[in-house]
Structures are given as C-alpha cells and as structure tokens.
mmCIF file of C-alpha atoms in Angstrom:
data_model
loop_
_atom_site.group_PDB
_atom_site.id
_atom_site.type_symbol
_atom_site.label_atom_id
_atom_site.label_comp_id
_atom_site.label_asym_id
_atom_site.label_seq_id
_atom_site.Cartn_x
_atom_site.Cartn_y
_atom_site.Cartn_z
ATOM 1 C CA MET A 1 91.094 46.895 150.788
ATOM 2 C CA LYS A 2 93.612 44.091 151.295
ATOM 3 C CA VAL A 3 93.835 41.069 148.989
ATOM 4 C CA ALA A 4 95.943 37.945 149.417
ATOM 5 C CA VAL A 5 98.657 37.293 146.840
ATOM 6 C CA LEU A 6 98.523 33.809 145.278
ATOM 7 C CA ASP A 7 101.293 31.858 143.568
ATOM 8 C CA ILE A 8 100.957 30.054 140.221
ATOM 9 C CA ASN A 9 99.730 26.955 142.069
ATOM 10 C CA GLY A 10 96.814 28.875 143.540
ATOM 11 C CA LYS A 11 98.304 28.779 147.053
ATOM 12 C CA ASP A 12 98.413 31.742 149.421
ATOM 13 C CA THR A 13 101.919 33.216 149.596
ATOM 14 C CA GLY A 14 101.213 34.756 152.995
ATOM 15 C CA ARG A 15 101.549 38.253 151.590
ATOM 16 C CA LYS A 16 98.775 40.799 151.078
ATOM 17 C CA VAL A 17 98.558 43.882 148.893
ATOM 18 C CA GLU A 18 96.503 47.010 149.453
ATOM 19 C CA LEU A 19 94.164 47.892 146.586
ATOM 20 C CA SER A 20 93.661 51.632 146.200
ATOM 21 C CA LYS A 21 90.289 52.896 147.431
ATOM 22 C CA ASP A 22 90.368 55.519 144.673
ATOM 23 C CA VAL A 23 90.314 52.778 142.020
ATOM 24 C CA PHE A 24 88.774 49.632 143.524
ATOM 25 C CA ALA A 25 86.314 51.084 146.043
ATOM 26 C CA ILE A 26 84.538 54.055 144.476
ATOM 27 C CA GLU A 27 80.803 54.592 143.994
ATOM 28 C CA PRO A 28 80.241 52.751 140.671
ATOM 29 C CA ASN A 29 78.725 54.769 137.844
ATOM 30 C CA ASN A 30 76.725 52.264 135.803
ATOM 31 C CA HIS A 31 75.921 54.725 133.035
ATOM 32 C CA ALA A 32 79.607 55.489 132.484
ATOM 33 C CA VAL A 33 80.260 51.744 132.192
ATOM 34 C CA TYR A 34 77.395 51.447 129.698
ATOM 35 C CA LEU A 35 78.704 54.300 127.534
ATOM 36 C CA ASP A 36 82.277 52.999 127.488
ATOM 37 C CA VAL A 37 81.176 49.463 126.583
ATOM 38 C CA LYS A 38 78.858 50.881 123.905
ATOM 39 C CA GLN A 39 81.742 52.871 122.402
ATOM 40 C CA TYR A 40 84.045 49.822 122.434
ATOM 41 C CA LEU A 41 81.472 47.675 120.617
ATOM 42 C CA ALA A 42 80.649 50.489 118.171
ATOM 43 C CA ASN A 43 84.333 50.757 117.269
ATOM 44 C CA GLN A 44 84.393 47.033 116.415
ATOM 45 C CA ARG A 45 81.847 47.590 113.644
ATOM 46 C CA GLN A 46 83.299 47.926 110.132
ATOM 47 C CA GLY A 47 80.366 49.951 108.852
ATOM 48 C CA THR A 48 80.968 48.767 105.263
ATOM 49 C CA HIS A 49 77.331 47.798 104.617
ATOM 50 C CA LYS A 50 75.967 49.095 101.312
ATOM 51 C CA ALA A 51 72.873 48.532 99.190
ATOM 52 C CA LYS A 52 72.327 49.928 95.689
ATOM 53 C CA GLU A 53 69.808 52.695 95.383
ATOM 54 C CA ARG A 54 67.815 53.466 92.227
ATOM 55 C CA ALA A 55 70.490 55.784 90.828
ATOM 56 C CA GLU A 56 73.075 52.966 91.012
ATOM 57 C CA ILE A 57 71.015 50.208 89.368
ATOM 58 C CA ALA A 58 71.806 49.269 85.753
ATOM 59 C CA GLY A 59 68.683 49.525 83.663
ATOM 60 C CA SER A 60 66.694 51.506 81.118
ATOM 61 C CA THR A 61 65.642 55.072 81.813
ATOM 62 C CA ARG A 62 62.627 54.752 79.499
ATOM 63 C CA LYS A 63 59.257 55.574 80.992
ATOM 64 C CA ILE A 64 57.755 52.100 81.301
ATOM 65 C CA LYS A 65 54.118 53.015 80.592
ATOM 66 C CA LYS A 66 52.013 56.013 79.765
ATOM 67 C CA GLN A 67 51.194 58.410 82.558
ATOM 68 C CA LYS A 68 47.410 58.151 82.441
ATOM 69 C CA GLY A 69 44.709 55.732 81.443
ATOM 70 C CA THR A 70 46.198 52.409 82.656
ATOM 71 C CA GLY A 71 44.081 52.214 85.805
ATOM 72 C CA THR A 72 47.184 51.547 87.906
ATOM 73 C CA ALA A 73 49.635 53.794 89.729
ATOM 74 C CA ARG A 74 51.802 56.053 87.584
ATOM 75 C CA ALA A 75 55.359 54.783 87.110
ATOM 76 C CA GLY A 76 58.421 56.265 85.458
ATOM 77 C CA SER A 77 61.543 54.176 86.028
ATOM 78 C CA ILE A 78 61.953 50.394 86.034
ATOM 79 C CA LYS A 79 64.704 51.041 88.594
ATOM 80 C CA SER A 80 62.220 52.243 91.216
ATOM 81 C CA GLY A 81 62.318 50.434 94.545
ATOM 82 C CA VAL A 82 58.712 49.296 94.191
ATOM 83 C CA PHE A 83 59.645 46.934 91.314
ATOM 84 C CA LYS A 84 61.511 43.646 91.445
ATOM 85 C CA GLY A 85 65.133 44.260 90.498
ATOM 86 C CA GLY A 86 64.877 47.939 91.367
ATOM 87 C CA GLY A 87 66.998 49.864 93.825
ATOM 88 C CA ARG A 88 66.562 49.594 97.548
ATOM 89 C CA MET A 89 64.761 52.459 99.241
ATOM 90 C CA PHE A 90 66.600 53.971 102.216
ATOM 91 C CA GLY A 91 69.145 51.151 102.182
ATOM 92 C CA PRO A 92 72.281 51.058 104.359
ATOM 93 C CA ARG A 93 75.226 53.246 103.421
ATOM 94 C CA PRO A 94 78.850 53.007 104.631
ATOM 95 C CA ARG A 95 79.258 54.894 107.885
ATOM 96 C CA ASN A 96 81.444 55.181 110.964
ATOM 97 C CA TYR A 97 79.647 54.080 114.133
ATOM 98 C CA GLY A 98 82.280 55.516 116.489
ATOM 99 C CA PHE A 99 81.506 58.363 118.865
ATOM 100 C CA LYS A 100 83.557 60.483 121.246
ATOM 101 C CA LEU A 101 83.754 60.082 125.006
ATOM 102 C CA ASN A 102 85.718 62.274 127.389
ATOM 103 C CA LYS A 103 88.856 60.821 128.982
ATOM 104 C CA ASN A 104 87.538 61.469 132.491
ATOM 105 C CA LEU A 105 84.359 59.509 131.759
ATOM 106 C CA LYS A 106 86.327 56.571 130.333
ATOM 107 C CA ARG A 107 88.599 56.616 133.395
ATOM 108 C CA LEU A 108 85.526 56.654 135.666
ATOM 109 C CA ALA A 109 84.061 53.716 133.718
ATOM 110 C CA ARG A 110 87.191 51.583 134.192
ATOM 111 C CA LYS A 111 87.308 52.395 137.922
ATOM 112 C CA SER A 112 83.607 51.570 138.229
ATOM 113 C CA ALA A 113 84.092 48.234 136.444
ATOM 114 C CA LEU A 114 87.023 47.324 138.720
ATOM 115 C CA THR A 115 84.984 48.316 141.793
ATOM 116 C CA ILE A 116 82.093 46.109 140.660
ATOM 117 C CA LYS A 117 84.485 43.178 140.206
ATOM 118 C CA ALA A 118 86.040 43.833 143.623
ATOM 119 C CA ASN A 119 82.587 43.876 145.240
ATOM 120 C CA GLU A 120 81.800 40.560 143.537
ATOM 121 C CA LYS A 121 85.079 39.055 144.854
ATOM 122 C CA ALA A 122 86.052 38.540 141.221
ATOM 123 C CA ILE A 123 89.572 39.984 141.475
ATOM 124 C CA THR A 124 92.598 37.796 142.126
ATOM 125 C CA VAL A 125 96.148 39.052 142.697
ATOM 126 C CA LEU A 126 98.830 36.703 141.384
ATOM 127 C CA GLU A 127 102.559 36.881 141.874
ATOM 128 C CA ASP A 128 104.504 37.664 138.713
ATOM 129 C CA LEU A 129 105.361 34.709 136.528
ATOM 130 C CA ASN A 130 107.331 34.068 133.373
ATOM 131 C CA PHE A 131 107.600 31.122 131.019
ATOM 132 C CA GLU A 132 110.941 30.229 129.434
ATOM 133 C CA THR A 133 109.158 29.523 126.164
ATOM 134 C CA PRO A 134 105.556 29.988 125.029
ATOM 135 C CA LYS A 135 103.684 26.897 126.280
ATOM 136 C CA THR A 136 99.895 26.659 126.219
ATOM 137 C CA LYS A 137 100.153 23.625 128.504
ATOM 138 C CA GLU A 138 101.835 25.693 131.237
ATOM 139 C CA PHE A 139 99.227 28.441 131.023
ATOM 140 C CA LYS A 140 96.444 25.853 131.227
ATOM 141 C CA ALA A 141 98.058 24.512 134.406
ATOM 142 C CA VAL A 142 97.875 28.011 135.936
ATOM 143 C CA LEU A 143 94.197 28.265 134.953
ATOM 144 C CA LYS A 144 93.465 24.897 136.527
ATOM 145 C CA ALA A 145 95.270 25.851 139.747
ATOM 146 C CA LEU A 146 93.138 29.002 139.971
ATOM 147 C CA SER A 147 89.933 27.086 139.041
ATOM 148 C CA LEU A 148 89.500 29.248 135.964
ATOM 149 C CA ASP A 149 89.653 26.631 133.217
ATOM 150 C CA ASP A 150 85.865 26.806 132.679
ATOM 151 C CA LYS A 151 85.464 30.580 133.278
ATOM 152 C CA LYS A 152 86.208 33.611 131.157
ATOM 153 C CA SER A 153 89.259 35.318 132.614
ATOM 154 C CA LEU A 154 91.334 38.444 132.045
ATOM 155 C CA PHE A 155 95.012 38.448 133.051
ATOM 156 C CA VAL A 156 96.601 41.882 133.457
ATOM 157 C CA LEU A 157 100.387 42.153 133.107
ATOM 158 C CA GLY A 158 102.505 44.963 134.491
ATOM 159 C CA ALA A 159 104.721 45.027 131.399
ATOM 160 C CA SER A 160 104.730 43.273 128.042
ATOM 161 C CA ASN A 161 105.543 39.569 128.406
ATOM 162 C CA ASN A 162 105.509 37.832 125.052
ATOM 163 C CA ASN A 163 105.838 34.284 126.401
ATOM 164 C CA VAL A 164 102.827 34.596 128.704
ATOM 165 C CA TYR A 165 100.792 36.306 125.971
ATOM 166 C CA LEU A 166 101.609 33.667 123.335
ATOM 167 C CA SER A 167 100.901 30.865 125.826
ATOM 168 C CA SER A 168 97.349 32.133 126.282
ATOM 169 C CA ARG A 169 96.552 33.161 122.716
ATOM 170 C CA ASN A 170 95.241 29.761 121.637
ATOM 171 C CA LEU A 171 92.784 29.461 124.547
ATOM 172 C CA GLN A 172 89.270 30.720 123.956
ATOM 173 C CA GLY A 173 87.735 32.755 126.779
ATOM 174 C CA HIS A 174 91.083 33.753 128.311
ATOM 175 C CA GLU A 175 92.905 36.976 127.482
ATOM 176 C CA VAL A 176 96.199 38.531 128.551
ATOM 177 C CA VAL A 177 96.675 42.319 128.336
ATOM 178 C CA ASN A 178 99.056 44.940 129.681
ATOM 179 C CA SER A 179 97.825 47.348 132.341
ATOM 180 C CA SER A 180 97.888 50.142 129.729
ATOM 181 C CA GLU A 181 95.523 48.126 127.462
ATOM 182 C CA LEU A 182 92.869 47.610 130.127
ATOM 183 C CA SER A 183 89.375 48.492 128.901
ATOM 184 C CA THR A 184 85.961 48.579 130.565
ATOM 185 C CA TYR A 185 84.566 46.012 128.116
ATOM 186 C CA LYS A 186 87.322 43.500 128.838
ATOM 187 C CA ILE A 187 86.856 43.897 132.601
ATOM 188 C CA VAL A 188 83.070 43.497 132.443
ATOM 189 C CA ASN A 189 83.269 40.623 129.942
ATOM 190 C CA ALA A 190 85.475 38.485 132.195
ATOM 191 C CA ASN A 191 84.154 36.314 135.022
ATOM 192 C CA GLN A 192 87.445 36.730 136.900
ATOM 193 C CA VAL A 193 90.094 39.449 136.645
ATOM 194 C CA VAL A 194 93.602 38.264 137.553
ATOM 195 C CA LEU A 195 96.031 41.076 138.334
ATOM 196 C CA PHE A 196 99.739 40.358 138.436
ATOM 197 C CA GLU A 197 101.482 42.148 141.294
ATOM 198 C CA SER A 198 103.509 44.320 138.935
ATOM 199 C CA SER A 199 100.332 45.568 137.203
ATOM 200 C CA LEU A 200 98.834 47.198 140.313
ATOM 201 C CA GLU A 201 101.104 50.239 140.286
ATOM 202 C CA GLY A 202 100.432 50.902 136.592
ATOM 203 C CA ILE A 203 96.654 50.522 136.972
ATOM 204 C CA GLU A 204 96.491 52.818 139.997
ATOM 205 C CA THR A 205 98.765 55.400 138.344
ATOM 206 C CA ASN A 206 96.704 55.441 135.120
ATOM 207 C CA LEU A 207 93.340 55.639 136.870
ATOM 208 C CA SER A 208 94.136 57.896 139.809
ATOM 209 C CA LYS A 209 94.775 60.957 137.654
#
C-alpha cells in the first residue's frame, strides 16, 4: 500500500512510501480493538469512590426501640441503612478497575486500528519537521495546511521532539506522541492519523513482532 508523502504546506513532495501489509492491511479484529480501548479507559479511572457503611457511621449503638409490641418492623441500630443518616447499603468501595490483556492481543488491536484508519483514508504521511522554538502558531499553520484545524488529529513522531510536542500541547483535539507511545484508543479517537516519515520504521518494527 503506497501513500504520498506531504510537506508541511500540505503539498505532495512527489515521493511515496510503502506501508507494511502486516500492519496497515490485516483483517481487522474489532473485538481486540474493543478490549484494548476498554482497558485504556478502565486504567484512567481512579477508583477512589467510597461511601460509609453502617459500621463506619458515628452514632449510638443503643437499641432504638423494644423488639416486640410496637406494630412496626423490628430495629436495632440507628445506623442502619434504612434510616436517615444511617450507613449506605452496598455502597461503592475503593477498587482498581484495571485488567490484564496479553501483549499479542494489544499488538493485534493496534494493527487493526491502523488498518481501519487506512481503509477509511484517514492516514497521512508527512515529511519530518522541526521548530526552532515551541510555537503554537506554527503548529496551527501545519494543521490549516492539512485541513485538520477542525478535526481531531494524532501526530506520530519517530523520536522525541520537544519543540513539536510543546507547540501542540495548548491545542485541544490535537495530540503528538512518539511511535512507542501509540495506543489503540488514541488511534481510534482521532479523525486523522498523521505519521511522520521517521515514525514508520518504529511502528512497523514494534507491531510486526
């Protein structure tokens, strides 16, 4: 699968790169994508929710009325969940929502997500760029040239580039990551995936194992 390489002005450079069929043209596994996205979102949860149960409520332990003869239901503790001010029954407790997925499944999910984007013509290959200093204005100019200023986009670098990263950090809906930080959620969440030329080798090496 050949894709044209664009410059920072959105113009065709006349060069084309070959995208690996083992990464960008497999049979997508939707369930693997679902599981990987589910794990990513589960890991974002703090899980610090907590409600007091009857044993944790401050209050008297006196039996509030006699057992029999009142004509109403028997009751022992004022801290019971059936009374106002009592503990919560079966309330939330702190927990970890994370779960394990095999490496091969996560690798399959990322390849499936990239294949889906390739089938949707939602992958752009851009020649490598660098800013002398972090400038949001310069990054916005690149977005405008690629007609991405009103779309969610994911830019994938071959190696860490602090100036490009800092230039994009203040723009909502646009994210810059290294090829080693690529996740299924980030691929699926973006309307357009922009791969820098230098990132292709790293992506194909990581996912072709």
